Each structure stands twice: as C-alpha cells, then as structure tokens.
CSV table of C-alpha atoms in Angstrom, one decimal:
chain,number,residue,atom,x,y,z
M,1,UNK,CA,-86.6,-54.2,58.6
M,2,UNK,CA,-90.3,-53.0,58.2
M,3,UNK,CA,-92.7,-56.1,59.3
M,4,UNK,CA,-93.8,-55.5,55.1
M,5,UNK,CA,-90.4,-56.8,53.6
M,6,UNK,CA,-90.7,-60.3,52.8
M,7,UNK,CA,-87.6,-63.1,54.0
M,8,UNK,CA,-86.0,-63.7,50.7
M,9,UNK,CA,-86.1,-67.0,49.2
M,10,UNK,CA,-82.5,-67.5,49.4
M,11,UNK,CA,-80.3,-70.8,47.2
M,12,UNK,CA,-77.6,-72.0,49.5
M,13,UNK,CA,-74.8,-74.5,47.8
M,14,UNK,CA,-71.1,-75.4,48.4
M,15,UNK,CA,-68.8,-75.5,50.6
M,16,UNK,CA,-66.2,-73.3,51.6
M,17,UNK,CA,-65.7,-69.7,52.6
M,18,UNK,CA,-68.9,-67.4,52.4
M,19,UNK,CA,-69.6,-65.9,49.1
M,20,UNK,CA,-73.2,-64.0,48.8
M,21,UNK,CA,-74.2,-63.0,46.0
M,22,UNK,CA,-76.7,-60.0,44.5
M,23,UNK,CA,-78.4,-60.0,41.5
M,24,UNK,CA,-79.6,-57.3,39.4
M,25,UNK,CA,-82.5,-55.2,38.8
M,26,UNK,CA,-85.4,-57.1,37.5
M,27,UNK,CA,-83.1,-60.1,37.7
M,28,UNK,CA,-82.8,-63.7,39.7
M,29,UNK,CA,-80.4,-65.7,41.1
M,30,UNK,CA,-81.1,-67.8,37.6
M,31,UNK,CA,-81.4,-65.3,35.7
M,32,UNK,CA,-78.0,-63.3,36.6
M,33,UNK,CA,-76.0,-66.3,37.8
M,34,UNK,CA,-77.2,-69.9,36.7
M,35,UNK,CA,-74.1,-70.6,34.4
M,36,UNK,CA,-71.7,-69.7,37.0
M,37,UNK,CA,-73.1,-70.8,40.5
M,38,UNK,CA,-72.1,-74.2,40.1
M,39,UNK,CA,-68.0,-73.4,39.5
M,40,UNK,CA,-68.7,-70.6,42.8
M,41,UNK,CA,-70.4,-73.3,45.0
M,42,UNK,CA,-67.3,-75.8,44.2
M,43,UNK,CA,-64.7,-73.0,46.4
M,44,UNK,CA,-67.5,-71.2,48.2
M,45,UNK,CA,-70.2,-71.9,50.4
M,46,UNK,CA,-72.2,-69.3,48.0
M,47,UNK,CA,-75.4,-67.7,49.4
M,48,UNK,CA,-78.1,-66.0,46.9
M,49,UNK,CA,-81.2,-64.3,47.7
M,50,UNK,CA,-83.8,-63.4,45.6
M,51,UNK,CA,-85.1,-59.9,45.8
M,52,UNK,CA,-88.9,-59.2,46.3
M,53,UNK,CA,-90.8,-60.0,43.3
M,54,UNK,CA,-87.9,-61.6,42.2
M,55,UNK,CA,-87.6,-65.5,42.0
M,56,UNK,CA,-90.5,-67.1,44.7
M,57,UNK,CA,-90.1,-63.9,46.7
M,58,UNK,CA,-93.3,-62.6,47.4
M,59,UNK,CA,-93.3,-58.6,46.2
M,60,UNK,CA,-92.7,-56.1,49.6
M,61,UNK,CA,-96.1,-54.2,50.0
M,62,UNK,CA,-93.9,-50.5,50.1
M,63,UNK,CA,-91.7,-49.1,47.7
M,64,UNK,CA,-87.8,-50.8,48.5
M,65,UNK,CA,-85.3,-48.6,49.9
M,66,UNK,CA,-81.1,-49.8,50.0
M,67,UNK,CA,-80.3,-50.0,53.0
M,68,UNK,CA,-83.5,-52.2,54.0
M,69,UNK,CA,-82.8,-54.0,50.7
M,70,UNK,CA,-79.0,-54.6,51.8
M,71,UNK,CA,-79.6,-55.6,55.5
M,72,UNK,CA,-82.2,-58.0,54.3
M,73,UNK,CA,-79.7,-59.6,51.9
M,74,UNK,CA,-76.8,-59.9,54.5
M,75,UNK,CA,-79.6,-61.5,56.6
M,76,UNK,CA,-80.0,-64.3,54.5
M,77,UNK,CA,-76.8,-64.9,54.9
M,78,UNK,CA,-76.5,-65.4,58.4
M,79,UNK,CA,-80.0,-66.8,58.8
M,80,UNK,CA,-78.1,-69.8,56.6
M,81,UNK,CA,-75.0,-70.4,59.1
M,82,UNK,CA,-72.5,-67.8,57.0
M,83,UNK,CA,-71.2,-65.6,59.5
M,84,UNK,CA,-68.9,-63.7,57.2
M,85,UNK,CA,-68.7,-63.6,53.5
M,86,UNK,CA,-67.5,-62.3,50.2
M,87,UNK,CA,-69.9,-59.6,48.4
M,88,UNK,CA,-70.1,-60.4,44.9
M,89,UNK,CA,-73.1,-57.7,43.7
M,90,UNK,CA,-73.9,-57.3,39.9
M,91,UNK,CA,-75.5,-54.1,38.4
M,92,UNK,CA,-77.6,-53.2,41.1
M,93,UNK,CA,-76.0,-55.6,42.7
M,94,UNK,CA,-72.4,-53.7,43.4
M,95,UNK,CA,-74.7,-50.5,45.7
M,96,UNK,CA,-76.2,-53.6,47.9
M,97,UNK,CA,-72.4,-54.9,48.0
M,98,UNK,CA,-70.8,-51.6,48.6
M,99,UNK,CA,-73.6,-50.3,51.1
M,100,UNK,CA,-73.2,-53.7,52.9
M,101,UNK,CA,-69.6,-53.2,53.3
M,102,UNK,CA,-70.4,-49.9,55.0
M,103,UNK,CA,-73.2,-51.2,57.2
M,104,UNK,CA,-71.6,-54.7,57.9
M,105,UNK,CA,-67.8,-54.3,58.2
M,106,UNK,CA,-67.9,-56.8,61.0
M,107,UNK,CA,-69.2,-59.3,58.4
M,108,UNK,CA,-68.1,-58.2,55.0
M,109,UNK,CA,-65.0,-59.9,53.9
M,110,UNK,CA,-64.5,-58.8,50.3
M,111,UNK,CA,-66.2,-57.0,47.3
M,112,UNK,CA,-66.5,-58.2,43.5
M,113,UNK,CA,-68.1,-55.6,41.5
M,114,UNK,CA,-69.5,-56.2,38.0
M,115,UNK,CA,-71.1,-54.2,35.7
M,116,UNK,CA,-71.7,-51.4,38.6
M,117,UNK,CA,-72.1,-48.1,39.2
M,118,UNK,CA,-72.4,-45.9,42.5
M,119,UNK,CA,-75.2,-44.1,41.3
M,120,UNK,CA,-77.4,-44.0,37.5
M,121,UNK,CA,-76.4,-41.9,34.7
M,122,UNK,CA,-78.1,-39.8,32.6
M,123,UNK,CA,-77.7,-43.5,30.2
M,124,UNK,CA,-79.5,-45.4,32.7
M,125,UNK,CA,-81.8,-43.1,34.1
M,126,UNK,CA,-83.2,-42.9,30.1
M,127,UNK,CA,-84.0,-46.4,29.8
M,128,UNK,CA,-86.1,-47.0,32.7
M,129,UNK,CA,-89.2,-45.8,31.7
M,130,UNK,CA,-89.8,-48.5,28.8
M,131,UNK,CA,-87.7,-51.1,30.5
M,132,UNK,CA,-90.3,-50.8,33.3
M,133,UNK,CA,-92.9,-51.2,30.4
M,134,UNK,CA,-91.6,-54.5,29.3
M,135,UNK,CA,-91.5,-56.1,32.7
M,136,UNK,CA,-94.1,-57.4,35.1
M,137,UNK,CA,-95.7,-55.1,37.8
M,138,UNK,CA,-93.8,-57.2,40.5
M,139,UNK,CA,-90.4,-56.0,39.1
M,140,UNK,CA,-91.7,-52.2,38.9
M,141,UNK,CA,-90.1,-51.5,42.5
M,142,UNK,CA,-86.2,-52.7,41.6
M,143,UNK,CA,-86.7,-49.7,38.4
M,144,UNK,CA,-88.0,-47.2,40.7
M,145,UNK,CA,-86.0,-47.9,43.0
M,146,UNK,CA,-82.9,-46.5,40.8
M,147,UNK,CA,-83.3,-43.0,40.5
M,148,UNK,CA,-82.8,-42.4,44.1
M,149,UNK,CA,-79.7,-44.2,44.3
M,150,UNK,CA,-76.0,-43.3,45.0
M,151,UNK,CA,-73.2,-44.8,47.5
M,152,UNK,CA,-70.9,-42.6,46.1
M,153,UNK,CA,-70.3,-41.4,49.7
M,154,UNK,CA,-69.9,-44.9,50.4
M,155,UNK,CA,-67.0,-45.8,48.4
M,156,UNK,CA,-64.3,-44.3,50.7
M,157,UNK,CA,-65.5,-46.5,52.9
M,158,UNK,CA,-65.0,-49.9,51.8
M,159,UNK,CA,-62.1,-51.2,53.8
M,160,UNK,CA,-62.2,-54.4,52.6
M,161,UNK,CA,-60.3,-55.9,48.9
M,162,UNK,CA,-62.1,-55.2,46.0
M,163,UNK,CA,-62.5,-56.2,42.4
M,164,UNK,CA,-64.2,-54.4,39.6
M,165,UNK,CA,-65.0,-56.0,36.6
M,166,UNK,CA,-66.3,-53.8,33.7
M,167,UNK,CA,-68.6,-54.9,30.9
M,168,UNK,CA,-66.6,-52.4,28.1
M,169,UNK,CA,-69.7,-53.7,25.3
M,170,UNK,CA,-72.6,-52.7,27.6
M,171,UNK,CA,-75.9,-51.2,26.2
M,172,UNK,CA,-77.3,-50.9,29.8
M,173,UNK,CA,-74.8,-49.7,32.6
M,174,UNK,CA,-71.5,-48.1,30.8
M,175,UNK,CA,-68.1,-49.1,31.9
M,176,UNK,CA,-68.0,-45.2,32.9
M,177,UNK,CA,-69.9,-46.6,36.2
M,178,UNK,CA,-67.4,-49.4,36.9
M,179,UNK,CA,-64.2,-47.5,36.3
M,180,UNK,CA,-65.8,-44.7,38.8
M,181,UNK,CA,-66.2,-47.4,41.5
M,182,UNK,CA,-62.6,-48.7,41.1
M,183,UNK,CA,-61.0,-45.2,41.5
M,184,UNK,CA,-63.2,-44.4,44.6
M,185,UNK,CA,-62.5,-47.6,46.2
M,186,UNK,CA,-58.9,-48.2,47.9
M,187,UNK,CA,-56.8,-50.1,46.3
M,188,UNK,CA,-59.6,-51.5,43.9
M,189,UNK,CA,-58.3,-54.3,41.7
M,190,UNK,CA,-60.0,-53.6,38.2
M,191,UNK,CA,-60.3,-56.2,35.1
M,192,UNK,CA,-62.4,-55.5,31.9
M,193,UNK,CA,-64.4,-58.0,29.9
M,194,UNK,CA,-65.7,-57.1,26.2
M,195,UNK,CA,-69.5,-58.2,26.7
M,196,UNK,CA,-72.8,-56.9,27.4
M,197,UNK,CA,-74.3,-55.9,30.8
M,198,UNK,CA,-75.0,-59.9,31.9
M,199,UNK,CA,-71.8,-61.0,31.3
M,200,UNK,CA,-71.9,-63.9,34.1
M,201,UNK,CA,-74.2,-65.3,31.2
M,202,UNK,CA,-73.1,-64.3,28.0
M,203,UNK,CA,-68.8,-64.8,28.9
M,204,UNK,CA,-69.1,-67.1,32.0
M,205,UNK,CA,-65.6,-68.5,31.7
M,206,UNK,CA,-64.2,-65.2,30.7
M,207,UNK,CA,-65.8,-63.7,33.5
M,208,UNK,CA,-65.0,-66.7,36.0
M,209,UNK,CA,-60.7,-66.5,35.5
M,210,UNK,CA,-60.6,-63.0,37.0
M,211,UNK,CA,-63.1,-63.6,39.7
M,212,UNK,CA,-61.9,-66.5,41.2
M,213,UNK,CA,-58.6,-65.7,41.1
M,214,UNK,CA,-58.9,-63.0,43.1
M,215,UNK,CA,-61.2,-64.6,45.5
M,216,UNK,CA,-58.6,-67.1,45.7
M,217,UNK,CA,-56.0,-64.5,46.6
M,218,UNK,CA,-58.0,-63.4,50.0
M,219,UNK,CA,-56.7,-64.5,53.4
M,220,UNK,CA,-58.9,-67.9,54.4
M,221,UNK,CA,-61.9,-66.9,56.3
M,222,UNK,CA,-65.2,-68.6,58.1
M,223,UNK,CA,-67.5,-70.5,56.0
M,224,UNK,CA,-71.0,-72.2,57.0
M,225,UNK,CA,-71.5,-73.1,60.5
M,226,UNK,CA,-68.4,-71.3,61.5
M,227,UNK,CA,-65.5,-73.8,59.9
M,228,UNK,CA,-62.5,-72.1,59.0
M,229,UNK,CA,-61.8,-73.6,55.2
C-alpha cells in the first residue's frame, strides 16, 4: 500500500472463528452493522475496519483504488491476530470481499454477500452525483470510487462457499446485482430478504437466520491468535 493510505481504525470483538467484515460506501462499521455486531461477535472473533474518511479513519490523501482498498482491509485483520477469516462485505462491501478472495485465497475462508453487485448499473451509476452532494467531502472518494469498478472477472474465481443475500425492496443497489454475483460464483448459496439496501439495520434478525446459518455450516477454522474454535 502507498505510504498515503491511512491504517484503518479497525473494532475487534468476540471470540471464535475469523469473521471480517466490510461496510459500504459512505458507510461505518456503526453505521452498516451496529444492530448485528453483537450476535456476530458471540460465534465469531468479528474484525471491522473503517474505510478512510469513514469512522476515526483519517481520509487517504489520493483518490482509493480496490485492490489497495481490499489489501488494507484484510490487513487489519491480521494486524489483530486473525490469520484466516470469513468475508462478510455489504454493498461495496461484496467487490472488497470478492476481490479479497482473489488476492488472499491463502487467508479467505468464506464469502457473505449482501446487497452486492460486481460492478454499478446504469441505476447506481445515476444516483451518485446528488448522493455525493448530500455527504461530507471526506466520503467523496468511496462515490468516485464506483464508476470504475467491476470484479466481474473476479467471480470465477472465488473458490471458497458463498452466500448471497439480496435486498428484493432496494432503492439503491437492485437485486439484479446480487442475483448476478450468485450465478457467477460456484456453487453460490443465495437467500432473498424484502428490505431496503441496509438491511443489517432495517431486518437485523431477518437478515441474521440466513447468515449465521450458513456460517455455521462451514468446516471449523483458526480464530484469533491462531486457536482452532
């Protein structure tokens, strides 16, 4: 990573097998995934960075590109004692997770997918311009960051189980998006959940069942530190 990319200020809680998580586009860690984090930490020991100008992360001083986005997110990770982990992106979220399972095999155990595409439609790409006018200037990067995006290439890739869940009442990212990454990702569990885009906050225990079911269904693996749970 460039000297210029900030560490992430990164929330660390739990126990258990790795689970890191990534947030969405002008997003948090409290923002996306305060209502659920408690029920992850309680299985997982759950790992979640916040992107630059995102949370106390100071804003990166060039515009952010994926792949330095995604190794600076696995980083955090192993900089807090999780070897290997699950991927659990949202929204912009699911390219870091998919692009990290393409980068990192050797540490990616796993991929949930919510509310995700592979790269923006003509839907998204329309509402960038005034939802960059309603945010602050430090969030300006994750929205022009998006038009350049696409791990569509990526998809055949992922080795590693996957669930997609699809928000089917979304006004931002259309269940077209997630239904796209199931079918380009091997043997891609898929569930759909009638809510809006942040459904982690809007349906948390709707959104919970699926989630940890299937991360309950994967083979155990390392947690913090190395201890097999």
């Amino acid at each position: 990573m460039r000297d210029s990319f900030p560490a992430l200020v990164t929330t660390v809680a739990g126990t258990g097998p790795g689970l890191l998580l990534a947030h969405g586009a002008t997003g948090s860690v409290e923002d996306n995934f305060a209502p659920v984090l408690a029920a992850l930490a309680a299985e997982h020991t759950v790992v979640a960075p916040d992107y630059p100008g995102s949370g106390g992360t100071p804003v990166a001083a060039a515009p952010l590109d994926l792949d330095e986005l995604t190794d600076a997110v696995v980083d955090s990770a192993v900089r807090s004692g999780v070897d290997r982990f699950a991927v659990l992106g949202f929204s912009l979220g699911t390219l870091v997770a998919v692009r990290a399972a393409v980068r990192h095999p050797e540490r990616v155990t796993a991929l949930v997918l919510t509310a995700g595409f592979a790269r923006p439609d003509d839907h998204v790409l329309g509402l960038l311009p005034g939802w960059r006018a309603e945010v602050p200037p430090a969030l300006h990067p994750h929205i022009d960051l998006i038009p350049s995006l696409d791990t569509t290439g990526d998809l055949t890739g992922v080795a590693v189980p996957t669930l997609v869940v699809a928000t089917t009442a979304d006004s931002v990212v259309p269940p077209a998006g997630s239904r796209a990454l199931a079918a380009g990702i091997r043997d891609a569990r898929y569930t759909e959940i009638a809510s809006d885009h942040v459904v982690m906050v809007e349906r948390p225990e709707e959104w919970l069942r699926p989630v940890l079911g299937f991360l309950r269904s994967l083979p155990l693996s390392e947690g913090k530190d190395g201890e097999v749970e």
